[in-house]
XYZ file of N, CA, C and O in Angstrom:
688
model
N 0.336 -84.117 -27.361
C 0.887 -82.895 -27.990
C 0.352 -81.620 -27.746
O -0.959 -81.375 -26.852
N 1.730 -80.598 -27.405
C 1.448 -79.527 -27.033
C 0.703 -78.458 -27.778
O 0.974 -78.885 -29.138
N 0.335 -77.366 -27.224
C 0.134 -76.072 -27.766
C 0.976 -75.501 -28.644
O 2.105 -74.610 -27.647
N 1.170 -75.367 -29.986
C 2.700 -74.641 -30.132
C 2.210 -74.083 -31.319
O 0.640 -74.503 -32.120
N 3.072 -73.324 -32.554
C 2.409 -72.426 -33.346
C 1.914 -73.415 -34.720
O 2.256 -74.807 -34.833
N 0.912 -72.919 -35.031
C 0.001 -73.929 -36.126
C -0.569 -75.024 -36.010
O -0.786 -75.957 -36.535
N -0.850 -74.911 -34.340
C -1.737 -76.130 -34.136
C -3.108 -75.488 -33.850
O -3.543 -74.380 -33.633
N -4.178 -76.766 -34.071
C -5.174 -76.487 -33.726
C -5.489 -76.412 -32.425
O -5.707 -77.567 -32.245
N -6.441 -75.301 -31.596
C -6.421 -75.210 -30.512
C -8.235 -75.225 -30.035
O -8.777 -74.656 -30.755
N -8.834 -76.456 -29.283
C -9.727 -76.253 -29.185
C -10.405 -76.043 -27.681
O -9.304 -76.855 -26.805
N -10.744 -74.979 -26.961
C -11.241 -74.725 -25.646
C -12.273 -74.346 -25.341
O -13.074 -73.813 -25.985
N -12.665 -75.153 -23.873
C -14.233 -74.703 -23.282
C -13.388 -73.304 -22.076
O -12.268 -73.532 -21.493
N -14.121 -72.589 -21.844
C -13.815 -71.414 -20.696
C -14.730 -70.625 -20.569
O -16.081 -70.612 -21.163
N -14.857 -69.833 -19.533
C -15.831 -68.787 -19.277
C -14.822 -67.218 -19.271
O -13.896 -67.822 -18.290
N -15.301 -66.456 -19.896
C -14.634 -65.023 -19.857
C -15.914 -64.254 -18.600
O -16.567 -63.939 -19.164
N -14.730 -63.478 -17.865
C -15.500 -62.646 -17.022
C -14.542 -61.403 -17.047
O -13.658 -61.839 -17.543
N -15.557 -60.215 -17.112
C -14.530 -58.771 -17.381
C -15.112 -57.993 -16.505
O -15.611 -58.151 -15.444
N -13.528 -57.250 -15.933
C -13.524 -56.003 -15.180
C -13.219 -54.721 -15.940
O -12.289 -54.855 -16.528
N -13.903 -53.706 -15.406
C -13.212 -52.279 -15.764
C -11.979 -52.174 -15.431
O -11.860 -51.951 -14.117
N -11.421 -51.752 -15.746
C -9.739 -51.084 -15.976
C -10.004 -50.291 -14.401
O -10.808 -49.093 -14.688
N -9.402 -50.178 -13.581
C -9.942 -49.083 -12.328
C -10.850 -49.076 -11.931
O -11.001 -48.497 -10.973
N -11.876 -49.976 -11.940
C -13.277 -50.122 -11.097
C -13.028 -51.166 -10.259
O -12.547 -52.074 -10.651
N -13.551 -51.008 -9.045
C -13.689 -51.929 -8.034
C -15.102 -52.553 -7.890
O -15.834 -52.041 -7.252
N -14.812 -53.674 -9.067
C -16.115 -54.570 -8.700
C -15.863 -55.759 -9.368
O -14.904 -56.125 -9.628
N -16.409 -57.021 -9.038
C -16.254 -58.250 -8.998
C -16.748 -58.447 -10.538
O -17.431 -57.599 -11.155
N -15.820 -59.332 -10.997
C -16.358 -59.586 -12.354
C -17.516 -60.713 -12.853
O -18.043 -61.076 -11.895
N -17.752 -59.635 -14.109
C -19.209 -60.153 -14.454
C -18.886 -61.281 -15.510
O -17.854 -60.659 -16.840
N -19.703 -62.149 -16.160
C -19.571 -63.081 -17.133
C -19.830 -62.665 -18.085
O -20.881 -62.158 -18.496
N -19.078 -62.399 -19.345
C -19.705 -62.425 -20.864
C -19.799 -63.333 -21.907
O -20.466 -63.247 -22.624
N -19.306 -64.210 -21.734
C -19.178 -65.462 -22.312
C -18.398 -66.524 -21.835
O -17.893 -67.100 -20.794
N -19.577 -67.768 -22.142
C -19.278 -69.204 -21.800
C -19.132 -70.186 -23.064
O -19.951 -70.157 -23.738
N -18.208 -70.911 -23.139
C -17.904 -71.926 -24.411
C -17.904 -73.080 -23.560
O -16.656 -73.246 -22.843
N -18.650 -73.777 -23.889
C -18.323 -74.974 -23.151
C -18.506 -76.343 -23.999
O -18.136 -76.117 -24.953
N -18.694 -77.648 -23.467
C -18.447 -78.512 -24.494
C -19.398 -78.882 -25.786
O -18.978 -79.364 -26.774
N -20.678 -78.164 -25.319
C -21.554 -78.338 -26.577
C -21.401 -77.245 -27.362
O -21.459 -77.374 -28.978
N -20.087 -76.257 -27.236
C -19.706 -75.094 -28.313
C -18.462 -74.670 -27.821
O -18.269 -73.355 -27.538
N -17.334 -75.398 -28.356
C -15.914 -75.005 -27.669
C -15.743 -73.951 -28.781
O -15.881 -74.187 -30.051
N -14.513 -73.542 -28.373
C -13.933 -72.046 -28.764
C -12.722 -73.114 -29.839
O -11.651 -73.288 -29.029
N -12.523 -72.902 -31.328
C -11.618 -73.492 -32.201
C -10.644 -72.371 -32.585
O -11.440 -71.154 -33.161
N -9.725 -72.459 -32.426
C -8.415 -71.298 -33.498
C -6.970 -72.149 -34.136
O -6.971 -73.149 -33.375
N -6.968 -71.126 -34.747
C -5.072 -71.779 -35.200
C -4.467 -70.766 -34.646
O -4.304 -70.110 -34.339
N -3.258 -71.515 -33.536
C -2.449 -71.045 -32.546
C -1.521 -70.250 -33.349
O -0.802 -70.790 -34.502
N -1.428 -68.817 -33.522
C -0.306 -68.334 -34.056
C -0.828 -67.422 -35.399
O -0.261 -66.348 -35.357
N -1.710 -67.744 -35.456
C -2.588 -67.143 -36.626
C -4.185 -66.638 -36.786
O -4.792 -66.368 -36.919
N -4.114 -66.483 -35.184
C -5.442 -66.327 -34.821
C -6.343 -64.900 -34.482
O -7.319 -64.437 -34.800
N -5.064 -63.594 -34.205
C -5.772 -62.628 -34.265
C -6.096 -62.176 -33.084
O -6.255 -61.098 -32.528
N -5.916 -63.144 -31.730
C -6.465 -63.011 -30.475
C -4.853 -62.095 -30.213
O -4.070 -62.287 -30.423
N -5.696 -61.627 -28.715
C -4.220 -61.217 -28.580
C -2.895 -61.745 -27.822
O -3.015 -63.057 -27.822
N -2.193 -61.627 -28.306
C -0.287 -62.081 -28.476
C -0.552 -62.731 -26.829
O -0.226 -63.909 -26.638
N -1.055 -62.124 -25.915
C -0.902 -62.643 -24.470
C -1.325 -63.622 -24.144
O -1.212 -64.652 -23.414
N -2.977 -63.729 -24.567
C -3.857 -64.836 -24.464
C -2.957 -66.140 -24.887
O -3.157 -67.000 -24.674
N -2.650 -66.209 -26.332
C -1.831 -67.426 -27.026
C -0.510 -67.423 -25.935
O 0.157 -68.740 -25.764
N 0.627 -66.580 -25.482
C 1.420 -66.739 -25.213
C 1.341 -67.662 -23.332
O 2.221 -68.390 -23.250
N 0.146 -67.239 -22.766
C 0.121 -68.410 -21.732
C -1.109 -69.546 -21.777
O -0.579 -70.598 -21.067
N -1.345 -69.555 -23.262
C -1.783 -70.929 -23.205
C -0.606 -72.043 -23.610
O -0.770 -72.802 -24.235
N 0.785 -71.534 -24.669
C 1.294 -72.163 -24.967
C 2.038 -73.464 -24.119
O 2.044 -73.112 -23.189
N 2.307 -74.863 -25.150
C 2.642 -75.703 -24.339
C 1.670 -76.232 -23.393
O 2.154 -77.624 -22.940
N 0.630 -76.242 -23.409
C -0.657 -76.694 -22.486
C -0.978 -78.355 -23.512
O -0.677 -78.051 -24.839
N -1.340 -79.177 -23.124
C -1.966 -79.987 -23.996
C -3.581 -80.597 -23.247
O -4.228 -79.643 -22.212
N -4.120 -81.243 -23.993
C -5.262 -81.860 -24.022
C -5.643 -82.451 -22.536
O -5.105 -82.897 -21.875
N -6.737 -81.744 -21.967
C -7.524 -81.984 -20.579
C -6.356 -81.084 -19.619
O -6.889 -80.980 -18.366
N -5.440 -79.964 -19.818
C -5.066 -78.903 -19.045
C -5.913 -78.158 -18.668
O -6.738 -77.196 -19.523
N -5.584 -77.495 -17.241
C -6.670 -76.588 -17.560
C -6.030 -75.476 -17.109
O -4.803 -75.453 -17.072
N -6.932 -73.974 -17.372
C -6.119 -73.054 -17.067
C -6.479 -71.850 -16.456
O -7.983 -71.673 -16.429
N -6.210 -70.788 -16.022
C -6.911 -69.802 -15.327
C -5.346 -68.586 -15.097
O -4.625 -68.837 -15.195
N -5.815 -67.216 -16.288
C -5.366 -66.343 -16.045
C -6.245 -65.228 -16.311
O -7.448 -65.133 -16.878
N -5.599 -63.732 -15.980
C -6.158 -62.475 -16.402
C -5.112 -61.419 -17.284
O -3.931 -61.898 -16.958
N -5.779 -61.272 -18.666
C -4.937 -60.438 -18.967
C -5.774 -58.623 -19.134
O -6.764 -58.724 -18.873
N -4.875 -57.876 -18.635
C -4.920 -56.628 -18.214
C -5.623 -56.030 -19.870
O -5.074 -56.455 -20.771
N -6.081 -55.038 -19.665
C -6.488 -54.258 -20.657
C -5.788 -54.112 -21.767
O -5.926 -54.301 -23.284
N -4.424 -53.689 -21.235
C -3.281 -52.974 -22.657
C -2.927 -54.319 -23.352
O -2.083 -54.584 -23.907
N -3.124 -55.697 -22.045
C -2.454 -56.814 -22.878
C -3.701 -57.823 -24.007
O -3.086 -58.539 -24.472
N -4.449 -56.959 -23.814
C -5.606 -57.786 -24.522
C -6.375 -57.007 -25.574
O -5.648 -56.979 -26.364
N -7.412 -55.872 -25.334
C -7.875 -55.039 -26.602
C -7.575 -53.397 -26.412
O -7.874 -52.736 -26.977
N -6.622 -53.388 -25.727
C -6.221 -51.769 -25.301
C -7.322 -50.698 -24.852
O -8.475 -51.202 -24.535
N -7.170 -49.739 -25.155
C -8.000 -48.488 -24.581
C -8.963 -47.859 -25.930
O -8.340 -48.492 -26.764
N -9.788 -47.391 -25.521
C -10.677 -47.205 -26.647
C -9.746 -45.797 -27.509
O -9.554 -45.131 -26.825
N -10.689 -45.872 -28.895
C -9.676 -44.811 -29.564
C -10.679 -44.529 -30.070
O -11.867 -44.468 -30.953
N -11.099 -42.759 -29.618
C -11.499 -41.775 -30.258
C -11.894 -41.834 -32.206
O -12.933 -41.755 -32.518
N -11.003 -42.022 -32.864
C -10.816 -42.143 -34.037
C -11.431 -43.330 -34.694
O -12.096 -43.320 -35.824
N -11.706 -44.429 -34.418
C -12.497 -45.414 -34.113
C -14.283 -44.967 -34.121
O -15.672 -46.383 -34.006
N -14.773 -43.783 -33.782
C -16.206 -43.601 -33.484
C -16.245 -42.678 -34.453
O -15.752 -41.583 -34.602
N -17.655 -43.120 -35.303
C -17.730 -42.802 -36.674
C -19.084 -41.868 -36.673
O -20.047 -42.974 -36.610
N -19.308 -41.035 -37.517
C -20.980 -40.855 -38.051
C -21.001 -41.420 -39.565
O -20.026 -41.276 -40.374
N -21.571 -42.626 -39.923
C -21.980 -42.847 -41.072
C -23.571 -42.510 -41.463
O -24.259 -42.382 -40.558
N -23.509 -41.911 -42.823
C -24.875 -41.604 -43.401
C -26.143 -43.284 -43.421
O -25.486 -44.162 -43.521
N -27.310 -42.918 -42.685
C -28.502 -43.663 -42.317
C -28.434 -44.877 -43.604
O -28.417 -46.055 -43.925
N -28.422 -44.262 -44.981
C -28.828 -44.856 -45.828
C -27.736 -45.695 -46.412
O -28.266 -46.507 -47.827
N -26.757 -45.957 -45.708
C -25.898 -47.148 -46.273
C -26.482 -48.274 -45.553
O -25.977 -49.160 -45.478
N -27.384 -47.958 -44.854
C -27.699 -49.497 -43.883
C -29.323 -49.412 -44.103
O -30.273 -49.905 -43.979
N -29.319 -49.729 -45.652
C -30.763 -49.916 -46.194
C -31.401 -51.562 -46.377
O -29.965 -52.103 -46.143
N -32.191 -51.493 -46.235
C -32.713 -53.264 -46.588
C -32.209 -53.748 -47.814
O -31.807 -54.999 -47.620
N -31.757 -53.056 -48.762
C -31.028 -53.758 -49.569
C -29.719 -54.473 -49.425
O -29.338 -55.442 -49.943
N -29.229 -53.788 -48.202
C -27.711 -54.525 -47.798
C -28.108 -54.979 -46.339
O -27.172 -55.217 -46.121
N -29.432 -55.526 -46.348
C -29.638 -56.607 -45.465
C -30.070 -55.814 -43.950
O -29.848 -57.090 -43.496
N -30.283 -54.527 -44.046
C -30.332 -53.937 -42.690
C -31.836 -53.709 -42.630
O -32.277 -53.152 -43.412
N -32.475 -54.047 -41.086
C -33.568 -53.282 -40.752
C -33.535 -52.344 -39.865
O -32.817 -51.724 -39.308
N -34.339 -51.143 -39.982
C -34.563 -50.114 -39.074
C -34.260 -50.639 -37.229
O -33.379 -49.924 -36.701
N -34.892 -51.563 -36.901
C -34.478 -52.183 -35.576
C -32.928 -52.097 -35.195
O -32.514 -52.392 -34.462
N -32.410 -52.728 -36.332
C -30.886 -52.940 -36.178
C -29.729 -51.803 -35.926
O -28.981 -51.643 -35.233
N -30.503 -50.714 -35.861
C -29.758 -49.309 -35.996
C -30.162 -48.737 -34.684
O -29.935 -47.691 -34.705
N -30.699 -49.354 -34.067
C -31.426 -48.805 -32.281
C -29.840 -48.664 -31.705
O -28.938 -49.867 -31.458
N -29.806 -47.749 -30.544
C -28.888 -47.753 -29.689
C -28.448 -49.214 -28.901
O -29.207 -49.714 -28.413
N -26.999 -49.367 -29.118
C -26.841 -50.166 -28.389
C -26.664 -51.566 -28.996
O -25.546 -52.693 -28.740
N -26.896 -51.566 -30.196
C -26.897 -53.038 -30.997
C -25.490 -52.913 -31.767
O -25.105 -52.101 -31.830
N -25.180 -54.135 -31.865
C -23.707 -54.642 -32.669
C -24.119 -54.728 -34.236
O -25.217 -55.460 -34.343
N -23.394 -53.870 -35.229
C -24.071 -53.883 -36.670
C -23.127 -55.376 -37.176
O -21.655 -54.746 -37.142
N -23.263 -56.338 -37.775
C -22.255 -57.145 -38.877
C -22.313 -56.590 -39.976
O -22.880 -56.112 -40.635
N -20.640 -56.212 -39.924
C -20.294 -55.490 -41.415
C -19.082 -56.061 -42.095
O -18.575 -57.133 -41.566
N -18.628 -55.679 -43.060
C -17.349 -56.212 -43.702
C -16.650 -54.743 -43.951
O -17.496 -54.036 -44.578
N -15.493 -54.747 -43.907
C -14.430 -54.133 -44.086
C -14.116 -54.395 -45.771
O -14.832 -55.138 -46.821
N -13.593 -53.314 -46.693
C -13.182 -53.295 -47.938
C -12.777 -54.854 -48.469
O -12.897 -55.131 -49.606
N -12.000 -55.531 -47.697
C -11.610 -56.735 -47.856
C -12.536 -58.222 -47.735
O -11.977 -59.202 -48.111
N -13.845 -57.533 -47.503
C -14.560 -58.449 -46.924
C -14.525 -59.358 -45.840
O -15.048 -60.139 -45.394
N -13.359 -58.653 -44.885
C -13.248 -59.536 -43.392
C -14.448 -58.772 -42.396
O -14.992 -58.046 -42.951
N -15.392 -59.592 -41.621
C -15.883 -59.570 -41.009
C -15.991 -58.811 -39.802
O -14.693 -58.648 -39.211
N -16.366 -57.459 -39.525
C -16.226 -56.889 -38.377
C -17.643 -56.470 -37.775
O -18.633 -56.717 -38.333
N -17.435 -56.049 -36.652
C -18.993 -55.268 -35.550
C -18.814 -53.753 -35.514
O -17.654 -53.381 -35.131
N -19.750 -53.229 -35.607
C -19.658 -51.912 -34.953
C -20.779 -51.762 -34.005
O -22.030 -52.188 -33.910
N -20.608 -50.910 -32.866
C -21.647 -50.650 -31.705
C -22.125 -49.492 -32.144
O -22.022 -48.505 -32.387
N -24.094 -49.613 -32.476
C -24.658 -47.920 -32.838
C -24.778 -47.381 -31.206
O -25.368 -47.997 -30.105
N -24.288 -46.156 -31.301
C -23.896 -45.509 -30.289
C -25.011 -44.356 -30.012
O -25.785 -44.167 -28.918
N -25.451 -43.736 -31.109
C -26.525 -42.500 -31.038
C -27.274 -42.409 -32.504
O -25.935 -42.734 -33.313
N -28.407 -42.333 -32.703
C -29.076 -41.804 -33.934
C -29.261 -40.266 -34.107
O -29.914 -39.857 -32.821
N -28.724 -40.220 -34.884
C -28.378 -38.791 -35.588
C -29.135 -38.177 -36.306
O -28.652 -36.917 -37.116
N -30.441 -38.775 -36.470
C -31.287 -38.157 -37.530
C -30.876 -38.977 -38.966
O -31.179 -39.891 -39.403
N -30.568 -38.031 -39.579
C -29.390 -38.542 -41.206
C -28.547 -39.734 -41.083
O -28.099 -40.050 -41.953
N -27.804 -39.663 -39.901
C -26.796 -40.122 -39.710
C -26.614 -41.398 -38.626
O -27.739 -40.819 -37.567
N -25.969 -42.103 -38.031
C -25.553 -42.820 -37.251
C -24.173 -43.464 -36.549
O -23.354 -42.891 -37.005
N -24.134 -42.884 -35.361
C -23.087 -42.880 -34.582
C -22.694 -44.260 -34.321
O -23.374 -44.650 -33.634
N -21.528 -44.461 -34.928
C -21.050 -46.103 -34.618
C -19.770 -46.139 -34.117
O -18.620 -45.246 -34.193
N -19.677 -46.872 -33.005
C -18.231 -47.595 -32.332
C -17.591 -48.785 -32.739
O -18.376 -49.760 -32.803
N -16.515 -48.515 -33.471
C -15.697 -49.444 -34.327
C -14.894 -50.156 -33.206
O -13.831 -50.746 -33.998
N -14.400 -49.921 -31.887
C -13.753 -50.603 -30.980
C -14.794 -51.253 -30.778
O -15.246 -51.981 -31.158
N -13.280 -52.726 -30.274
C -13.684 -53.712 -30.008
C -14.448 -53.929 -28.628
O -14.094 -53.065 -27.922
N -15.700 -54.998 -28.490
C -16.687 -54.434 -28.071
C -15.982 -54.999 -26.059
O -16.300 -54.173 -24.864
N -14.435 -55.585 -26.327
C -13.763 -55.580 -25.218
C -12.975 -54.504 -24.852
O -11.954 -55.054 -23.574
N -12.634 -53.364 -25.665
C -11.956 -52.575 -25.217
C -11.678 -51.940 -24.001
O -13.163 -51.556 -23.139
N -10.406 -51.669 -23.210
C -10.728 -50.902 -21.765
C -10.984 -52.027 -20.239
O -11.274 -51.271 -19.579
N -11.276 -53.349 -20.851
C -11.735 -54.216 -19.829
C -10.519 -55.240 -19.455
O -9.823 -55.369 -20.329
N -10.351 -55.701 -18.377
C -9.437 -56.696 -17.967
C -10.178 -58.033 -18.425
O -11.595 -58.234 -17.768
N -9.330 -59.093 -18.891
C -10.494 -60.180 -19.414
C -9.673 -61.397 -18.384
O -8.322 -61.660 -18.188
N -10.748 -61.691 -17.759
C -10.633 -63.275 -16.682
C -11.211 -64.372 -17.076
O -12.027 -64.885 -17.353
N -9.919 -65.502 -17.421
C -10.188 -66.550 -18.335
C -10.198 -67.356 -17.445
O -9.224 -68.002 -16.715
N -10.906 -68.582 -17.390
C -10.923 -69.894 -16.762
C -11.434 -70.756 -17.586
O -12.549 -70.593 -17.974
N -10.970 -72.184 -17.845
C -11.385 -73.098 -18.652
C -10.139 -74.171 -18.941
O -9.305 -74.551 -17.776
N -10.441 -74.971 -20.272
C -9.684 -76.268 -19.797
C -9.549 -76.637 -21.598
O -10.554 -76.249 -22.596
N -8.273 -77.032 -21.624
C -7.850 -77.646 -23.564
C -8.670 -79.022 -23.700
O -8.686 -80.046 -22.738
N -9.567 -78.982 -25.008
C -10.370 -80.029 -24.814
C -9.431 -80.368 -26.518
O -9.713 -81.767 -26.340
N -8.756 -79.816 -26.942
C -8.616 -80.508 -28.066
C -7.188 -79.960 -28.514
O -6.919 -78.706 -28.830
N -6.099 -80.207 -28.977
C -4.778 -80.101 -29.896
C -4.554 -80.780 -30.812
O -4.372 -81.993 -30.390
N -4.232 -80.192 -32.246
C -4.167 -81.289 -32.988
C -3.385 -80.388 -34.295
O -3.314 -78.883 -33.949
N -2.698 -81.221 -35.147
C -1.474 -80.131 -36.174
C -3.002 -79.606 -37.258
O -4.075 -80.124 -37.542
N -2.493 -78.312 -37.642
C -3.542 -77.670 -38.694
C -3.219 -78.027 -40.068
O -1.910 -78.561 -40.105
N -3.902 -78.499 -40.874
C -3.866 -78.794 -42.515
C -3.164 -77.697 -42.827
O -3.176 -76.301 -42.462
N -2.475 -78.013 -44.067
C -1.968 -77.059 -44.854
C -3.270 -76.162 -45.430
O -2.596 -74.684 -45.331
N -4.274 -76.706 -45.891
C -5.577 -76.110 -46.201
C -5.750 -75.153 -45.096
O -6.100 -73.629 -45.355
N -6.046 -75.671 -43.827
C -6.294 -74.481 -43.006
C -5.140 -73.097 -42.773
O -5.662 -72.085 -42.643
N -4.200 -73.598 -42.725
C -3.146 -72.610 -42.594
C -2.998 -71.907 -43.759
O -3.454 -70.419 -43.462
N -3.380 -72.020 -44.779
C -3.319 -71.080 -46.490
C -4.748 -70.290 -46.017
O -4.914 -69.215 -46.413
N -5.913 -71.171 -45.762
C -7.193 -70.092 -45.992
C -7.175 -69.239 -44.144
O -8.088 -68.346 -44.082
N -6.090 -69.695 -43.221
C -6.313 -68.969 -41.760
C -7.522 -69.169 -40.984
O -7.400 -68.200 -40.113
N -8.167 -70.284 -41.467
C -9.188 -70.701 -40.498
C -9.239 -72.220 -40.062
O -9.067 -72.719 -40.708
N -10.137 -72.959 -38.949
C -10.391 -74.204 -38.777
C -11.224 -74.470 -39.579
O -12.221 -73.982 -39.627
N -11.207 -75.694 -40.181
C -12.132 -76.300 -41.150
C -12.514 -77.700 -40.269
O -12.165 -78.002 -39.202
N -13.803 -78.196 -40.307
C -14.382 -79.648 -39.760
C -15.379 -79.104 -39.163
O -15.680 -78.195 -39.068
N -15.503 -80.298 -38.160
C -16.751 -79.909 -37.145
C -16.437 -78.629 -36.348
O -17.841 -78.028 -36.230
N -15.724 -78.248 -35.900
C -15.361 -77.148 -35.038
C -15.212 -75.551 -36.352
O -15.000 -74.721 -35.309
N -15.206 -75.786 -37.076
C -14.602 -74.470 -37.917
C -15.050 -74.425 -39.072
O -16.439 -74.696 -39.132
N -14.839 -73.799 -40.199
C -15.578 -73.266 -41.622
C -16.015 -74.560 -42.158
O -15.083 -74.897 -42.291
N -16.718 -74.625 -42.824
C -17.053 -75.431 -43.971
C -17.546 -74.630 -45.393
O -17.835 -73.817 -45.872
N -16.212 -75.242 -46.147
C -16.554 -74.937 -47.417
C -17.662 -75.343 -48.485
O -17.601 -76.608 -48.267
């Protein structure tokens, strides 16, 4: 079966990044191997469009190697995505510990609709904390090398829920 709209895709890969405009060797930021493959619904993943385009029509066992320029991936940093938030919003009652607010950490958060997101702690401002809500890979060129492990039809339930179910997906 080929990767097409609304198929479940399982990949193993290594992701390396380079900073746009800098002359340096790519460095590895993520490895998804046979023990922990990456699964998504093709066309409903929210992943960069170019990522999906370059995988389209591949089949189980096919290998891939490609680079997404920053503009094709997560774009450039948006200063409006950097905000000061009162520290009292990150209380123990809300599941936060003081160590979580240390500079460089990523905070697990949810938006008003309950969608998970994260923000990087940029600076402790005393009563407030400066958070960066830009995607962690913003401004980077992404270098993927991997293999298609599985391609299957998505179930109606997976499509309606917008995520993969079963062994490599969400458990209800």
